[in-house]
Every structure is written in C-alpha cells, then in structure tokens.
PDB file of C-alpha atoms in Angstrom:
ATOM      1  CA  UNK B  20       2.237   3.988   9.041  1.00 55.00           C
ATOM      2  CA  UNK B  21       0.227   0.695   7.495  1.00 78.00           C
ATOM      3  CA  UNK B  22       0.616   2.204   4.070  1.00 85.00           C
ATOM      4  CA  UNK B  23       4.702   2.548   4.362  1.00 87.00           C
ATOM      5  CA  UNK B  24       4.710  -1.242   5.563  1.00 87.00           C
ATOM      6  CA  UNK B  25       2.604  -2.106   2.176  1.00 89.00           C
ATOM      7  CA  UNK B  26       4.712  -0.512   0.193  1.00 92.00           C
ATOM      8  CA  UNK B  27       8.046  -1.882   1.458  1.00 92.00           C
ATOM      9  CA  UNK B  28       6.607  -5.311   1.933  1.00 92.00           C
ATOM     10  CA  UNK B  29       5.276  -5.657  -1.702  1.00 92.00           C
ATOM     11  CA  UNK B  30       8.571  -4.197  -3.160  1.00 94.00           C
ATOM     12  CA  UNK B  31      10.150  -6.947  -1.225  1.00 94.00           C
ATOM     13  CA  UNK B  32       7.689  -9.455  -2.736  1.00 94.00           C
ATOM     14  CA  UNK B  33       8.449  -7.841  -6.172  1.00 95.00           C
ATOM     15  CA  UNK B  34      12.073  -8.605  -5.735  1.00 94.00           C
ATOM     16  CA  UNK B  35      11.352 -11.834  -4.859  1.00 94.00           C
ATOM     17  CA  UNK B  36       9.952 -12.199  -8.209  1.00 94.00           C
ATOM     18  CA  UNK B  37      12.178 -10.529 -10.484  1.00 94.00           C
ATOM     19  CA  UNK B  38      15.070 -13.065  -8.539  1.00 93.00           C
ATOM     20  CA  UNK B  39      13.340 -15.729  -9.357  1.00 92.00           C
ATOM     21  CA  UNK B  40      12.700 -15.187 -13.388  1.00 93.00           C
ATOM     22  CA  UNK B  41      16.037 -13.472 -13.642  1.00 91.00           C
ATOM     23  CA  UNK B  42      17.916 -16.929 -12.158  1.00 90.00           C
ATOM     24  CA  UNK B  43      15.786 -18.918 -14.370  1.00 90.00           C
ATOM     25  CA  UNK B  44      16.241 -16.796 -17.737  1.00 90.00           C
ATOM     26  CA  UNK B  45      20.025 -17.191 -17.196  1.00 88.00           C
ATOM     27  CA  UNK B  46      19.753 -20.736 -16.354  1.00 85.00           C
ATOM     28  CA  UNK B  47      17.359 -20.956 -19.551  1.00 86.00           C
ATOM     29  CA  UNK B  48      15.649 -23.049 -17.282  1.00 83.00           C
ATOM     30  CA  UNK B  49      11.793 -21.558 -17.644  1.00 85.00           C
ATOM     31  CA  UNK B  50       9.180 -23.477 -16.600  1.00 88.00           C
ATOM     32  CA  UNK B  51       5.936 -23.720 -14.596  1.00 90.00           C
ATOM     33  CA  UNK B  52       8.111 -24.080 -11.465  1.00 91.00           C
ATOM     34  CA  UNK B  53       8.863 -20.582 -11.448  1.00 90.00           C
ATOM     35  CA  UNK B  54       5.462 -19.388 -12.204  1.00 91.00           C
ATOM     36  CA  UNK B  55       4.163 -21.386  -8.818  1.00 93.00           C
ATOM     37  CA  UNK B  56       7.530 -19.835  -7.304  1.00 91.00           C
ATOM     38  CA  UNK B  57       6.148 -16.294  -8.206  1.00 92.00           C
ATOM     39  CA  UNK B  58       2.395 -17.032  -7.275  1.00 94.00           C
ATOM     40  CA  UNK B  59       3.198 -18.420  -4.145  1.00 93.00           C
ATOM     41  CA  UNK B  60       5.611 -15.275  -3.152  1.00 92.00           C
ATOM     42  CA  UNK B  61       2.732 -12.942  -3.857  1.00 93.00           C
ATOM     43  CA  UNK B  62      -0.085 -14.881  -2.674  1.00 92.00           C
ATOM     44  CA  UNK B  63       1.744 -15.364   1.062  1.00 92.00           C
ATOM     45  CA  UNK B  64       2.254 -11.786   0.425  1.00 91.00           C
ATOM     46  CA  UNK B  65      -0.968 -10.905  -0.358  1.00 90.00           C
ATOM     47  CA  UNK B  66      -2.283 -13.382   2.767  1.00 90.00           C
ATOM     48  CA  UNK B  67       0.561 -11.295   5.097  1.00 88.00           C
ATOM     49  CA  UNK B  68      -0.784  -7.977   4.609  1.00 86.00           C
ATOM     50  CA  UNK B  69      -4.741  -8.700   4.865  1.00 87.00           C
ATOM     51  CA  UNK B  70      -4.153 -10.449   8.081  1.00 85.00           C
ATOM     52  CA  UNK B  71      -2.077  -7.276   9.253  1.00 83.00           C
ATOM     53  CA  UNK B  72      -4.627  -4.514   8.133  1.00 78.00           C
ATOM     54  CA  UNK B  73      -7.395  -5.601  10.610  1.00 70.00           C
ATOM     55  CA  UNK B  74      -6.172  -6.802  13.965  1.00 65.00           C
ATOM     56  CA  UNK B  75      -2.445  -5.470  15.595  1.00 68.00           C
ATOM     57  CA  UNK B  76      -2.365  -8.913  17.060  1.00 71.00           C
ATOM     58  CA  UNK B  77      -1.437 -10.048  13.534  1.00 76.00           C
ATOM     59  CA  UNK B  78       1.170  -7.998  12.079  1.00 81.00           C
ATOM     60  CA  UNK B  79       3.674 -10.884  13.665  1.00 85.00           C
ATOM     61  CA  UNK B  80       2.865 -13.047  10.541  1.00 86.00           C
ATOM     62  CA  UNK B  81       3.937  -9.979   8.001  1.00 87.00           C
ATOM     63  CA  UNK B  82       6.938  -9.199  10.367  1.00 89.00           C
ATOM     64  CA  UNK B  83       7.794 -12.864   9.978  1.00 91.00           C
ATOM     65  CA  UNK B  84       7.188 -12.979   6.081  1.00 92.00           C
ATOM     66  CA  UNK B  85       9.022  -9.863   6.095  1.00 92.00           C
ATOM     67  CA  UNK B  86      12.499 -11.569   8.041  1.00 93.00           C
ATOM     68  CA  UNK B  87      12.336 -14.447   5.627  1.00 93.00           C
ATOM     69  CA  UNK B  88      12.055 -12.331   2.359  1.00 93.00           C
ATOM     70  CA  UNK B  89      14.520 -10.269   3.674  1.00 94.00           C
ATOM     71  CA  UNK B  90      16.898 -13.425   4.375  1.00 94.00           C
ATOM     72  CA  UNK B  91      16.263 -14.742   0.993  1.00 93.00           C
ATOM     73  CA  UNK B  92      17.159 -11.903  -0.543  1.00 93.00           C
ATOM     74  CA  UNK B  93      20.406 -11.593   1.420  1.00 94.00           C
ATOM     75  CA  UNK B  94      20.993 -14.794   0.076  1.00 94.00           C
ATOM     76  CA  UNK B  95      20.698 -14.553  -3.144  1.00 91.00           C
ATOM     77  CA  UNK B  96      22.633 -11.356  -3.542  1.00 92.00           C
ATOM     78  CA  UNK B  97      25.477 -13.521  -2.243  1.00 94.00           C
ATOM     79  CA  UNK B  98      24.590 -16.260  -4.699  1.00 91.00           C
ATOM     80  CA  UNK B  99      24.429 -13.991  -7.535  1.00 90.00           C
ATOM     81  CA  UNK B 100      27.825 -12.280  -6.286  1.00 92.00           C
ATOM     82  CA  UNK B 101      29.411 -16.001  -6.715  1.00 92.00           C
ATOM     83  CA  UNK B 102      27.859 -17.395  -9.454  1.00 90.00           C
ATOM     84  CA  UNK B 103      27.283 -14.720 -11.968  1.00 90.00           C
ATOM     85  CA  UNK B 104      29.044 -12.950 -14.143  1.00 89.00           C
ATOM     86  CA  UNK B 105      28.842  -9.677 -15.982  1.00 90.00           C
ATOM     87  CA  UNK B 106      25.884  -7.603 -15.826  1.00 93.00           C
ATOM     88  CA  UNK B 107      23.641 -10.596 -14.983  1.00 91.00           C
ATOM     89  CA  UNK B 108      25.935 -10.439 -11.444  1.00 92.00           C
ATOM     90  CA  UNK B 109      24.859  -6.223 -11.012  1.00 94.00           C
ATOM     91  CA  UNK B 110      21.336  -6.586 -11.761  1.00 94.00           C
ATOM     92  CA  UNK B 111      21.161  -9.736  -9.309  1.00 93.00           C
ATOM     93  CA  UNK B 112      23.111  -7.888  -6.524  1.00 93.00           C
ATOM     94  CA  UNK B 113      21.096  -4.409  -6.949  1.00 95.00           C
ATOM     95  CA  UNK B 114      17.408  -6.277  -6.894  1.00 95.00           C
ATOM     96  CA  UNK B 115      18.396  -8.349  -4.057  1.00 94.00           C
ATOM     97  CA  UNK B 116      19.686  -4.933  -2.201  1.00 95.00           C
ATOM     98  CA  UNK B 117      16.367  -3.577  -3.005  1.00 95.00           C
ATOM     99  CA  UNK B 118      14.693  -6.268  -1.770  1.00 94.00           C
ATOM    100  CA  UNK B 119      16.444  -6.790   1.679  1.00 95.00           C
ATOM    101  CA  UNK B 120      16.366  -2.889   2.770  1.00 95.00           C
ATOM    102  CA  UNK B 121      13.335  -3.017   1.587  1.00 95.00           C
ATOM    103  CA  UNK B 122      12.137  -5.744   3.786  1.00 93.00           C
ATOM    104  CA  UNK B 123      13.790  -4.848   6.647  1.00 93.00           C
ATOM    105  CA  UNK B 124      12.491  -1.495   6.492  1.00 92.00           C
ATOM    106  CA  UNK B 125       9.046  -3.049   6.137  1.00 90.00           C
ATOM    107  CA  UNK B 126       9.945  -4.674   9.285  1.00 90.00           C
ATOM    108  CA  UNK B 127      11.274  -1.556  11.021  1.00 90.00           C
ATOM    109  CA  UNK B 128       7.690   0.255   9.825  1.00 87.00           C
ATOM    110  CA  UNK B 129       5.506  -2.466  11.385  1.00 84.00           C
ATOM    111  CA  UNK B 130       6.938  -2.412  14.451  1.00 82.00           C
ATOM    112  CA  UNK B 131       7.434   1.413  15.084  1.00 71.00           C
ATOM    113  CA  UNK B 132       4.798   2.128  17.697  1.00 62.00           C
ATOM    114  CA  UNK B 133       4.198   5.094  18.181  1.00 60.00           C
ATOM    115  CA  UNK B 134       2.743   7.330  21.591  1.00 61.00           C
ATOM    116  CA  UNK B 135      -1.089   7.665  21.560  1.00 60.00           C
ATOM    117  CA  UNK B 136      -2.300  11.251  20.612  1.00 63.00           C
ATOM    118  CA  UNK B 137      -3.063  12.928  23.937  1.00 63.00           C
ATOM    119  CA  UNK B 138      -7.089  12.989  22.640  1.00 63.00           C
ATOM    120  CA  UNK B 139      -6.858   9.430  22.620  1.00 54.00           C
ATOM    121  CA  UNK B 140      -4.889   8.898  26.108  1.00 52.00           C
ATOM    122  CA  UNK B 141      -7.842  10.850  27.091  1.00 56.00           C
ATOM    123  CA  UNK B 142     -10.329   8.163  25.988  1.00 54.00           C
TER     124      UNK B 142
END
C-alpha cells in the first residue's frame, strides 16, 4: 500500500514541476524563481513521504501535501483552460489532470486501511 502512495504522490510532485517550467517557458519568463519553485515542490515532497514511511501517526502531513497539490493542480488546469491557447492549452490541461487524479488517488491510497490479517488479530 506505502509504495502506491509514493508513486502517486511523486507523480503529483512531478506535475507540479512540469506546470511550473511549462507556464514560465510560455511566459519566456525563466529564471531562478522557478528553479526554487521546483526545489521546494520536491523537497516538501521528499520531507512528506519520509515522515509517512516510519510512524502511521504521520501520514496526515502527506495527506495534507497531497490535498494542496491536488488543489493546485485543479487550479491551474483551469488557468491554463483560460489563458492558453493552442497546444500550450492541451498539454497544460492533460499534466494538471495527471497531477490532480494523481494526488487524490495518493490521498485515497494513504488512507485505505485495511482489516488486520487474522495472524495478526491473533497477536
């Protein structure tokens, strides 16, 4: 189960990135900014998911980094639906799709629990 929630949460960080450069390539607009805006996506990322791989107590901090990718990328495929044009506007909208059912099935993964084996209830 932790790997499927690592998986979805870091293509959701991905997509965070590739929003990110993609805006600022068609803005021609590229500068260190976006290069923090990318490290700091995958370092709180990267912070999320080693805080959620030892303790269950945790996994609320990648559930919450998880709703707020997810919301950003809902945003921004609206964004890109307004104020692009062309292909530009399709490869926007797709990444952000990616992104958000990506996140959000990140979200569903983390907090799926599931019945204890009956060797454990035994325990």
């Amino acid at each position: 189960m932790y790997k499927k929630t690592l998986i979805a949460s870091w293509i959701t960080a991905v997509c965070l990135c590739l929003v990110s450069l993609l805006s600022a390539i068609s803005k021609q607009n590229l500068s260190y900014h976006v290069a923090i805006n990318v490290v700091s996506y995958l370092g709180v990322y990267a912070i999320a998911t080693y805080l959620s791989r030892g303790n269950s107590t945790e996994k609320i901090v990648l559930t919450f980094v998880n709703i707020l990718g997810a919301g950003m990328l809902l945003s921004l495929t609206y964004v890109a639906f307004l104020k692009y044009a062309g292909i530009m506007r399709v490869i926007m909208m797709l990444i952000g799709i990616v992104g958000s059912v990506s996140g959000l099935l990140a979200i569903w993964f983390n907090n799926k629990f599931e019945k204890p084996s009956e060797t454990e209830s035994e325990k």
